[in-house]
XYZ file of N, CA, C and O in Angstrom:
616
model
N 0.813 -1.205 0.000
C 0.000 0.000 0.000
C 0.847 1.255 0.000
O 0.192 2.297 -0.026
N 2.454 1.405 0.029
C 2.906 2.414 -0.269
C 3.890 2.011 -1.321
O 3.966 1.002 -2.021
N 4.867 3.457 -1.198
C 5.874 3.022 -2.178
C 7.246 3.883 -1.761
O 7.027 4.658 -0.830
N 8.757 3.903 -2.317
C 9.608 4.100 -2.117
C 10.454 4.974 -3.314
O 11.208 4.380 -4.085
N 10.325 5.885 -3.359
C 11.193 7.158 -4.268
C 12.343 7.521 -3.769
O 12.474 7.851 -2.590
N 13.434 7.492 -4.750
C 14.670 7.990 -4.492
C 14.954 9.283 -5.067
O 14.640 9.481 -6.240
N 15.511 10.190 -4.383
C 15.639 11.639 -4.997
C 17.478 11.587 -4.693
O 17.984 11.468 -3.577
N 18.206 11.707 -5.951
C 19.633 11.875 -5.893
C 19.798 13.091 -6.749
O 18.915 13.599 -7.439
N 21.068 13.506 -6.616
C 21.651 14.363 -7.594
C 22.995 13.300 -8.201
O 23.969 12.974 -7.523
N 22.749 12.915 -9.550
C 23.306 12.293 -9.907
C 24.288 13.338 -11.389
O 25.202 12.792 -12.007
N 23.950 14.469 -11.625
C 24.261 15.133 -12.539
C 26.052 15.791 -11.774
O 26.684 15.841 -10.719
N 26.134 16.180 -13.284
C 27.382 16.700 -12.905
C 27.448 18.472 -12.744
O 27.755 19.449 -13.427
N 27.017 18.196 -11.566
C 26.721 19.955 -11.273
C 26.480 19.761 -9.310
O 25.955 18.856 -8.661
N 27.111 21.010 -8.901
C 26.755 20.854 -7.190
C 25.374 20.557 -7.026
O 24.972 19.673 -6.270
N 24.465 21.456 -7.891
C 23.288 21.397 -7.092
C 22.316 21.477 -8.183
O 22.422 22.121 -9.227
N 21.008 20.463 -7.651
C 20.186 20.576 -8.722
C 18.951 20.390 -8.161
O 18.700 19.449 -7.408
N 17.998 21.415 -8.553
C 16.662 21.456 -8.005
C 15.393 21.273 -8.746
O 15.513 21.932 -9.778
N 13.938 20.549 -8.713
C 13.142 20.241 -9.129
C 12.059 19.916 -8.108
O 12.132 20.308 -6.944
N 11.107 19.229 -8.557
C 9.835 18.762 -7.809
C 9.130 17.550 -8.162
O 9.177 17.046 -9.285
N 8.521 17.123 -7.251
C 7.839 15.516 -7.538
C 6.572 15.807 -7.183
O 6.370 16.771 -6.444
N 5.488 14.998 -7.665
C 4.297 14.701 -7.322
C 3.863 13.220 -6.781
O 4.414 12.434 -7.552
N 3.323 12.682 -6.065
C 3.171 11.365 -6.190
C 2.234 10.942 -7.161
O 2.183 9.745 -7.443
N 1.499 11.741 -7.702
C 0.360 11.056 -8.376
C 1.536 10.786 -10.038
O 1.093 10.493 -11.148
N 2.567 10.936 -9.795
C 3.200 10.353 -11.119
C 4.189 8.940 -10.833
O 5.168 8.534 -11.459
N 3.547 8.431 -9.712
C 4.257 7.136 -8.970
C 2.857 5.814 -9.530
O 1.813 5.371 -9.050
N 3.547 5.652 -10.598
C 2.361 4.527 -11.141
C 1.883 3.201 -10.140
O 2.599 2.275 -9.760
N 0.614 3.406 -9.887
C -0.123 2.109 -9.467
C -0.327 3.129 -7.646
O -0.840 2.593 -6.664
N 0.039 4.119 -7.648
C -0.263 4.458 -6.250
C -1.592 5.292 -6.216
O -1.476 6.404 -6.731
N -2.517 5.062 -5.842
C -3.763 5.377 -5.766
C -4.191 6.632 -4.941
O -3.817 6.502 -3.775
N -4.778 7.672 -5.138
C -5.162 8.798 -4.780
C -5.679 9.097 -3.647
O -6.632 8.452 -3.210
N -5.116 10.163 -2.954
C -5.530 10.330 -1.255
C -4.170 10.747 -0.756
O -3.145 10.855 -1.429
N -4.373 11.022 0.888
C -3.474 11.882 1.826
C -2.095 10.753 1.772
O -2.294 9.665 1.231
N -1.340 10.921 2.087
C -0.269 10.340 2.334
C 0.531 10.748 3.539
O 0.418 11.917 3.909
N 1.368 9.893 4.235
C 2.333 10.185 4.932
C 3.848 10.435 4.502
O 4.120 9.234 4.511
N 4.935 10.974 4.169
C 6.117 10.687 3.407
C 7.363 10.904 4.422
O 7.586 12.023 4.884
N 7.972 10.051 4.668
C 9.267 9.886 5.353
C 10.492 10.071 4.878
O 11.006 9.432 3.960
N 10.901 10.816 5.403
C 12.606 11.647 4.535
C 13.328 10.368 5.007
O 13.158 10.356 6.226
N 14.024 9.326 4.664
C 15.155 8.684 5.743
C 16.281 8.989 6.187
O 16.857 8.324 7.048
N 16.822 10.216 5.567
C 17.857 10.934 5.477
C 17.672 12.194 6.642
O 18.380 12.263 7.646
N 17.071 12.732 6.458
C 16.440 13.474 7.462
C 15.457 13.162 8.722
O 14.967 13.971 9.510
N 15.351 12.091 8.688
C 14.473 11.489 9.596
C 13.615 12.144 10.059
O 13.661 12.422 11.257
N 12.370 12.677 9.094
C 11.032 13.650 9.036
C 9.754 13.001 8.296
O 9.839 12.218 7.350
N 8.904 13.323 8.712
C 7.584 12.878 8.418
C 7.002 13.883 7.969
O 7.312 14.980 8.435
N 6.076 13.794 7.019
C 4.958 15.063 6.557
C 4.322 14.349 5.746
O 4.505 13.294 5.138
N 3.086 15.558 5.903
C 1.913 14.849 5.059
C 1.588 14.935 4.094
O 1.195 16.083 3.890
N 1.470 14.048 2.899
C 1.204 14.839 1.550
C -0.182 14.839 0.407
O -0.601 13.704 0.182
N -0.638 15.543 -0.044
C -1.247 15.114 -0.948
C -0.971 14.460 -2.345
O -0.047 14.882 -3.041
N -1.655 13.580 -2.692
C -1.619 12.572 -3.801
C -1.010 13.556 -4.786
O 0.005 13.216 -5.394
N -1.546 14.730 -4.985
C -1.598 15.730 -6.454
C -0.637 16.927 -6.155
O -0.518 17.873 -6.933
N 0.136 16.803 -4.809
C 0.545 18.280 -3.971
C 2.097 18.440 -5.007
O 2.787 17.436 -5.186
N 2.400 19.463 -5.468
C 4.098 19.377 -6.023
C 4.740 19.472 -4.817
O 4.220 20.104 -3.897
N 5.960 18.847 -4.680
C 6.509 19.298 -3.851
C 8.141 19.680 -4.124
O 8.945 18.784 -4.382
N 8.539 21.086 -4.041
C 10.189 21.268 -4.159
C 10.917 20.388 -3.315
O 10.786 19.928 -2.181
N 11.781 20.305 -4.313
C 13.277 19.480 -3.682
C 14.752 20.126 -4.367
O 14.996 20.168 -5.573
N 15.594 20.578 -3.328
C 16.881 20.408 -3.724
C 17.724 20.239 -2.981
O 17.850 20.714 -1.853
N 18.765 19.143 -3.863
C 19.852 18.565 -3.663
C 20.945 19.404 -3.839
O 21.092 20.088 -4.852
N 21.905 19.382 -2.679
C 22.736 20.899 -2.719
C 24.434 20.417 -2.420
O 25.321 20.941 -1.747
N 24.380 18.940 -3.422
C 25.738 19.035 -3.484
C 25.610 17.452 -4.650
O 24.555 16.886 -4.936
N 26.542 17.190 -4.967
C 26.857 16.149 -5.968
C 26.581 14.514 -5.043
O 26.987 14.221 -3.918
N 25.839 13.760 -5.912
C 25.552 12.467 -4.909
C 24.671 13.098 -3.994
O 24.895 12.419 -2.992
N 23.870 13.888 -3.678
C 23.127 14.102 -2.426
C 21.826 13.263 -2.656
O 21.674 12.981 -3.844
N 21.028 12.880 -1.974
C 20.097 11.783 -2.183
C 19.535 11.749 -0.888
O 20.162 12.007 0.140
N 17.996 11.332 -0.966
C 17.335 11.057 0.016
C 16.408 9.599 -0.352
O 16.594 9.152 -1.484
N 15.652 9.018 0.342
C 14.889 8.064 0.142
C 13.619 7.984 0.706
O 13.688 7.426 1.801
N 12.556 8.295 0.424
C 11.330 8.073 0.722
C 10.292 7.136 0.676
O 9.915 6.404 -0.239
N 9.794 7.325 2.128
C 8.906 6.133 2.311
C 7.453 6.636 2.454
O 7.039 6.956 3.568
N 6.567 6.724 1.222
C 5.540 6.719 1.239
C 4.223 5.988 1.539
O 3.725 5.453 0.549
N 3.615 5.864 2.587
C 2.497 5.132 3.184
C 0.963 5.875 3.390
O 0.661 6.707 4.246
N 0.221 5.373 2.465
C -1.393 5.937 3.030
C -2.015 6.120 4.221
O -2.284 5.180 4.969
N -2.302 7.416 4.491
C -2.842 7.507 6.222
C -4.830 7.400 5.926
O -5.828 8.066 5.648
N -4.307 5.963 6.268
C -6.415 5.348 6.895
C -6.840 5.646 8.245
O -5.933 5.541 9.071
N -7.602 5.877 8.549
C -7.976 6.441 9.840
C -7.314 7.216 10.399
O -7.329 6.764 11.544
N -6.487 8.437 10.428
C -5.626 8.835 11.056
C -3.731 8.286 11.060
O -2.761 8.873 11.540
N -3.795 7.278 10.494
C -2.347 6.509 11.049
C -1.749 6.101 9.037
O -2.285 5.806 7.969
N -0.541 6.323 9.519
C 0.276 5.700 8.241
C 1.417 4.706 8.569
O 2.304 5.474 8.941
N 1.736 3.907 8.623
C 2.645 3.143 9.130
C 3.561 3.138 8.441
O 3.406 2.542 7.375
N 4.784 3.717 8.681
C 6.417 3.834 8.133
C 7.193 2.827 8.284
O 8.265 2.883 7.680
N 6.919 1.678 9.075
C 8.261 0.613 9.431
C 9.045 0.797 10.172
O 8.853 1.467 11.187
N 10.005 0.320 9.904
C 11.279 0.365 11.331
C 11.706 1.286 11.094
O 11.211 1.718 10.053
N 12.882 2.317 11.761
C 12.781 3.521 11.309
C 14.604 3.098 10.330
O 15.230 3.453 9.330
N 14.696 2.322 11.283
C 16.594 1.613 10.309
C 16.642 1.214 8.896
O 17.412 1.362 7.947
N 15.399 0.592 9.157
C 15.514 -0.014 7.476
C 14.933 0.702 6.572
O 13.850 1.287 6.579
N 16.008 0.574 5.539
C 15.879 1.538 3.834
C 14.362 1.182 3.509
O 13.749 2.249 3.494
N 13.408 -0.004 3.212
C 12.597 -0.140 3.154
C 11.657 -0.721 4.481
O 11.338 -1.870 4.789
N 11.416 0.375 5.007
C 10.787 0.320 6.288
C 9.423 -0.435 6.293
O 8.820 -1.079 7.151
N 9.061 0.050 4.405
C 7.469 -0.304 4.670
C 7.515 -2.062 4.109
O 6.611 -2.662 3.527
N 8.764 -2.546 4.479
C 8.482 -4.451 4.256
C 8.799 -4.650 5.724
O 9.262 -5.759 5.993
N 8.687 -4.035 6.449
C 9.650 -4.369 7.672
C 7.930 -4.687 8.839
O 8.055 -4.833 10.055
N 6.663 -4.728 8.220
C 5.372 -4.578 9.437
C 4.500 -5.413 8.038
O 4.550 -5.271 6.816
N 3.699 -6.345 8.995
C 2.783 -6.977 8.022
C 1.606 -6.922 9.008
O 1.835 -6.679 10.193
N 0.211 -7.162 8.516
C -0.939 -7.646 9.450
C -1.343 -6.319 9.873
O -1.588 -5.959 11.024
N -1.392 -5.468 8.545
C -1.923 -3.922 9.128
C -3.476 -3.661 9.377
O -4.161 -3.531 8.362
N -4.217 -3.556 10.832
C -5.677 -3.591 10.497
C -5.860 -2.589 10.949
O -5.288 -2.415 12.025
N -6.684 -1.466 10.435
C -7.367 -0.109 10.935
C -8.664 -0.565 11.292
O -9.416 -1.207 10.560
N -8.943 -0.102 12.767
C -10.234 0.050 13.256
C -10.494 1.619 13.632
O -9.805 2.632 13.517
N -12.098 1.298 14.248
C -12.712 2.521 14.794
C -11.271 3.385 15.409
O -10.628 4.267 14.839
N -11.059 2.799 16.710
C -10.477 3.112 17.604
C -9.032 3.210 17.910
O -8.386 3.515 18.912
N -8.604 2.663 16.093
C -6.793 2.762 16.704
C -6.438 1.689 15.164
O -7.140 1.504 14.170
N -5.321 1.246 15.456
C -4.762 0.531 14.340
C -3.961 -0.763 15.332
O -3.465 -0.677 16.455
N -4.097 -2.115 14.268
C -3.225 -3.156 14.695
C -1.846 -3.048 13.762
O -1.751 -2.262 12.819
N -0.824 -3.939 14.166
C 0.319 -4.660 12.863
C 1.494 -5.541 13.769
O 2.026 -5.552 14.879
N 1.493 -6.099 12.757
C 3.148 -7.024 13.302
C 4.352 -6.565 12.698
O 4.691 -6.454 11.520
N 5.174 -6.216 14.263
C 7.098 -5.842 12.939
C 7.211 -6.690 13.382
O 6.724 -7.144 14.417
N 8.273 -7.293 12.269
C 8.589 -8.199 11.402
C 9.895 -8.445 12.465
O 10.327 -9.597 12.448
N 10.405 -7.733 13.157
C 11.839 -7.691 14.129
C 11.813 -6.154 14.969
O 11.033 -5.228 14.749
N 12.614 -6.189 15.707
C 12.932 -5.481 16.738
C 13.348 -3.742 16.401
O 13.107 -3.494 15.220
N 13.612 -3.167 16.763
C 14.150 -1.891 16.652
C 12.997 -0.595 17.199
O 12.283 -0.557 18.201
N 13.230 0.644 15.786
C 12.120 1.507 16.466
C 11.092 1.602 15.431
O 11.491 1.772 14.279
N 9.945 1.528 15.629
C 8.688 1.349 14.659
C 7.994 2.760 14.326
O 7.130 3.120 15.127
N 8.233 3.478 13.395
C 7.827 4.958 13.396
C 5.969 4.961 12.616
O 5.446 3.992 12.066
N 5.564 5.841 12.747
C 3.881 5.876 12.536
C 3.864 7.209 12.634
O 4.461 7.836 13.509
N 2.751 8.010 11.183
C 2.303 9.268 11.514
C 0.810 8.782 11.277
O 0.155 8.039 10.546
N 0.632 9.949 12.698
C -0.430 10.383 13.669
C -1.337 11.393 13.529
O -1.689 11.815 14.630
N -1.804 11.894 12.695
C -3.038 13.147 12.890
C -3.202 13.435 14.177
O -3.239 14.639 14.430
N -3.329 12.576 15.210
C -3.539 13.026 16.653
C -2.977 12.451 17.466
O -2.839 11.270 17.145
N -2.416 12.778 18.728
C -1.552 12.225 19.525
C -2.307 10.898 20.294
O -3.215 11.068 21.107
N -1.887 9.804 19.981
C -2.461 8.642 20.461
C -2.913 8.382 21.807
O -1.928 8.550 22.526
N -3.707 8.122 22.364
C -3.972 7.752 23.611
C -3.071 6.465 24.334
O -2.908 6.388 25.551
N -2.580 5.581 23.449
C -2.292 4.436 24.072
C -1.417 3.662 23.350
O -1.610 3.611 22.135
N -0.334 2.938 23.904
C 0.282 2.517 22.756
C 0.459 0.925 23.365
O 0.474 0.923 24.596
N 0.593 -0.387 22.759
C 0.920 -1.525 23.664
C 1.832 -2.384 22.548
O 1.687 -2.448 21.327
N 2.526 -2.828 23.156
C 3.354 -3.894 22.204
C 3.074 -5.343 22.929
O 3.219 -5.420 24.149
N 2.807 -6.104 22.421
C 3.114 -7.731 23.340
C 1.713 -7.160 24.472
O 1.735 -7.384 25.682
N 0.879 -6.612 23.955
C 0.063 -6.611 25.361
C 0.866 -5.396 26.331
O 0.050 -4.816 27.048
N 1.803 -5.067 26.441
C 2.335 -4.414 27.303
C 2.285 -2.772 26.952
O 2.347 -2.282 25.825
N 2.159 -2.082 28.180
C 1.757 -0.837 27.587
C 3.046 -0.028 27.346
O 4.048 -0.636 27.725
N 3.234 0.950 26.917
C 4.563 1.358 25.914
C 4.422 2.940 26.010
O 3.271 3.376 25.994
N 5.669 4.014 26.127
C 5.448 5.560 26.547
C 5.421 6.018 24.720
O 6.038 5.774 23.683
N 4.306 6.792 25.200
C 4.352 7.564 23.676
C 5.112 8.938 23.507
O 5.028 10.010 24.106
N 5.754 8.564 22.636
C 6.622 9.109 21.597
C 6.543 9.929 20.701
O 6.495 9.521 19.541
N 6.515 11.045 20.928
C 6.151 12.300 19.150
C 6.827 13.135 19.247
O 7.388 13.594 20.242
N 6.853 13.498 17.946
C 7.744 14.385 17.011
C 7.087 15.269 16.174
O 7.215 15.332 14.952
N 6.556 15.779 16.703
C 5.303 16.611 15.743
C 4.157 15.224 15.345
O 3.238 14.912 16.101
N 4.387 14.660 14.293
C 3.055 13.564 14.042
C 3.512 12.473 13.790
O 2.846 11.634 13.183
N 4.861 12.236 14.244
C 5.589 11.315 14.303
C 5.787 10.412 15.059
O 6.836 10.531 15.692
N 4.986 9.211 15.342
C 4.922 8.028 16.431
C 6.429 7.381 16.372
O 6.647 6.491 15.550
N 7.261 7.746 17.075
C 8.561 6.358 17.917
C 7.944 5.157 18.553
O 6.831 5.290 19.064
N 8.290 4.489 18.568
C 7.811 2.806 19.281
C 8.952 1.707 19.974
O 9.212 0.569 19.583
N 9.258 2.099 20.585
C 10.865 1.283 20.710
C 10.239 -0.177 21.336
O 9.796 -0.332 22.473
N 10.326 -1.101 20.364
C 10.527 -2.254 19.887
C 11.773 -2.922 21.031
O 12.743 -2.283 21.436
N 11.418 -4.431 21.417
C 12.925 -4.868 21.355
C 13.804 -4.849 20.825
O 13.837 -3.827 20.140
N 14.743 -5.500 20.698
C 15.951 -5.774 20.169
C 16.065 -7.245 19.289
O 16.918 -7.403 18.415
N 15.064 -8.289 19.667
C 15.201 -9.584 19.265
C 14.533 -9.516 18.086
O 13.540 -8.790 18.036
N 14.974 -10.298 16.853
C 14.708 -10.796 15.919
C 13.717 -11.834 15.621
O 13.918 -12.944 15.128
N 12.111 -11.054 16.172
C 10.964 -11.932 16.250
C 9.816 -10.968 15.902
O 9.895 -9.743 15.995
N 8.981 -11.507 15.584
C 7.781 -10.442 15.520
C 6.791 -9.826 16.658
O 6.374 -10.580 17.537
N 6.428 -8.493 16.638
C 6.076 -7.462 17.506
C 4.391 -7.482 17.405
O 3.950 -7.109 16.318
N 3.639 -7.786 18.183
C 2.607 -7.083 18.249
C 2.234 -6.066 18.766
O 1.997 -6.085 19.974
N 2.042 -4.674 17.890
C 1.690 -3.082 18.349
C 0.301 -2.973 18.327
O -0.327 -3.353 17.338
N -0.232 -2.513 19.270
C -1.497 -1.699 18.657
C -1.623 -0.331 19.635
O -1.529 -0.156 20.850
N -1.954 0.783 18.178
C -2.109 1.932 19.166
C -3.439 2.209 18.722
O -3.927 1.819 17.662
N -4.000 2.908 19.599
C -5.570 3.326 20.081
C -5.734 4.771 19.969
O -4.865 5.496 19.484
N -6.518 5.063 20.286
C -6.913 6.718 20.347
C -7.223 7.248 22.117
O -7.049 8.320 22.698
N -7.828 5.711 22.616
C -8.012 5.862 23.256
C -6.925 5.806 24.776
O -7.387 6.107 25.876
């Protein structure tokens, strides 16, 4: 349900500036989005149709983005380590009241938030919430097993 854009400066010049849309990311379907800088380690929200400027302000400069649809409030980004964060959580269910998923392994599980969550639990266990403007942290174990999260509203 999302997808992954690379923005480099691959030209032979310091700096080179332009803009992206997602709605020119074939097969990605129309609506709000969440988009994750990994380079910058930032979240924002985007629209399907929104341009957005970018520049790269030196040779090789590059970022990688992780684009995920926000359903009910929540977009799920993945681990925040891995280049493709969004293979890193399977078993995504949006309800009324909050969202389920399983990571896939340990680390920190990032999520944007429209609203600051009421509740967060991993394994059943309840968990301190974490934000960054609309940016859910989740600190995960460390072991190489799968996580059950669910955060709530409530």
């Amino acid at each position: 349900d999302g997808a992954l854009l690379l923005l480099a400066n691959l030209a032979d010049t310091p700096s080179v500036a332009g803009e992206y849309r997602l709605d020119n990311i074939p097969g990605l379907p129309e609506g709000n989005y969440a988009v994750y800088w990994y380079n910058r380690r930032a979240a924002e929200r985007q629209a399907w149709d929104q341009f957005v400027a970018v520049t790269l302000d030196k040779r090789f400069a590059h970022d990688l983005l992780r684009i995920a649809p926000i359903k009910g409030g929540y977009a799920v980004l993945g681990l925040q380590d891995k280049r493709n964060g969004l293979a890193s959580v399977a078993d995504i269910v949006h309800g009324k009241d909050g969202i389920g998923l399983t990571a896939r392994e340990g680390g920190t599980l990032l999520m944007w938030c429209e609203a600051r969550p009421g509740s967060v639990r991993v394994d059943g266990k309840s968990m301190p919430v974490e934000m960054n403007g609309n940016l859910l942290k989740v600190v995960l174990g460390e072991d190489r097993r799968n996580y059950a999260v669910t955060v709530s509203r409530i």
